[in-house]
Amino acid sequence: MTAQTPIPPGTDLLAEIDRLRKERNAVILAHYYQKPEIQDLADFVGDSLELSRKAAATDADVIAFCGVKFMADTAKILSPEKIVVLPDLNAGCSLEDACPPDKFRAFREAHPDHIALTYINCSTEVKALSDVIVTSSSAETILAKIPPEQKIIFGPDRHLGGYLNRKFGRDMLLWPGVCIVHEAFSETELMKLKAQNPGAPVAAHPECPPSIIDHADFVGSTSGILNYAKEMDGDTLIVATEPHIIHQMEKALPGKTFIGAPGADGNCNCNICPYMALNTLEKLYIALRDLEPRIEIEESLRLKAKQSLDAMLEMASGTVGKGDLGAKVSGD
Ligand code: 13P
Ligand code: SF4
């Protein structure tokens, strides 16, 4: 690895990022869980499905992906001719870590009559072993197109899979992965918060465990939760997902109050995604300047992974990140 040129003292990062973005014909894509300063300079902020669609459609030469690695990998799988950079290559995901490809392959081989419906939060290798990828905003649309008698393996998020099973009366076999961020919400603390804010609805991401989902008035993807905030009648919303999405809510609805659901200590800092937080303005500047760290994927692996992603994009047509998983269903 060659030593990295340090950032000269006094560099105006925002101006330099803007200059480099034009010079490189780059598009900056950011997920809602990125720090506000990154969301504010991005060309597009969205949920996983929207970001995949943008990556597939862009005519930029460079995609600077401000999100986690599986998202940048997805951009490269769909747009192999583009240079895709991720400000910090260590920006992983606990769901991806929970699903090693060799174990997933063995699980699939043990269930030859099942298809693999797989959450996009997984490695390229696991995508290559899957039949159809879903995101939280496309899962319902896609599952509805699969005949009820078809046996399904769903991984790696057991909470999203369990939620879909309960809501649609399916019995998909669930891989035992969880998101460490959504797993950290506390039902007891949520109950206290609801008592302090009588009448305030709760919007939850389907990566939350049933103990949180059971108290939600709305369950959906990050875009779905944002749309719910825009359409709700009340003044206050309790948000059970990574709290950086609140930045977009406060920008869109300055008169309303958004409260992050707490973790067990009553404070929601444990619900900041530690992987998403690795991306910084400094690292984004370096990524655009050096065009590193770059995502590279071996071609035969990319082509296999692309099949399950293409199946998602085709089957999800009509999904606009709105309403998505809809109203709550009860836990087990
Ligand atoms: P969305 O598809 O809802 O943006 O979710 C991505 C994610 O990683 C949630 O933890
Ligand atoms: Fe992965 Fe959870 Fe972070 Fe989303 S919030 S990237 S699922 S660890």
mmCIF file of C-alpha atoms in Angstrom, residues 24 44 53 55 78 83 94 109 124 136 163 165 195 208 218 227 246 256 269 271 297 301 307 311 322 324 327:
data_model
loop_
_atom_site.group_PDB
_atom_site.id
_atom_site.type_symbol
_atom_site.label_atom_id
_atom_site.label_comp_id
_atom_site.label_asym_id
_atom_site.label_seq_id
_atom_site.Cartn_x
_atom_site.Cartn_y
_atom_site.Cartn_z
ATOM 1 C CA ARG A 24 -13.950 13.623 -11.805
ATOM 2 C CA PHE A 44 -28.656 11.981 -3.751
ATOM 3 C CA ARG A 53 -31.377 2.253 -8.690
ATOM 4 C CA ALA A 55 -26.083 3.502 -9.048
ATOM 5 C CA LEU A 78 -24.678 -2.933 -11.202
ATOM 6 C CA ILE A 83 -15.041 3.665 -10.576
ATOM 7 C CA SER A 94 -23.230 -6.847 11.335
ATOM 8 C CA GLU A 109 -27.411 -27.265 -0.056
ATOM 9 C CA THR A 124 -21.343 -10.231 -2.888
ATOM 10 C CA SER A 136 -36.783 -3.394 3.282
ATOM 11 C CA TYR A 163 -41.740 -9.725 10.385
ATOM 12 C CA ASN A 165 -43.503 -14.304 8.000
ATOM 13 C CA ALA A 195 -45.657 7.643 28.387
ATOM 14 C CA CYS A 208 -36.064 -4.055 14.951
ATOM 15 C CA PHE A 218 -45.684 2.249 11.143
ATOM 16 C CA ASN A 227 -42.549 9.568 4.118
ATOM 17 C CA ILE A 246 -33.811 12.514 11.831
ATOM 18 C CA LYS A 256 -42.225 19.067 14.248
ATOM 19 C CA ASN A 269 -26.051 6.816 21.202
ATOM 20 C CA ASN A 271 -28.195 3.197 18.096
ATOM 21 C CA ILE A 297 -15.095 -7.477 -7.796
ATOM 22 C CA LEU A 301 -18.591 -13.503 -9.094
ATOM 23 C CA GLN A 307 -28.533 -12.085 -11.416
ATOM 24 C CA ALA A 311 -34.254 -10.154 -10.233
ATOM 25 C CA LYS A 322 -43.377 4.711 0.211
ATOM 26 C CA ASP A 324 -43.623 -0.308 1.797
ATOM 27 C CA ALA A 327 -48.781 -0.833 9.293
#
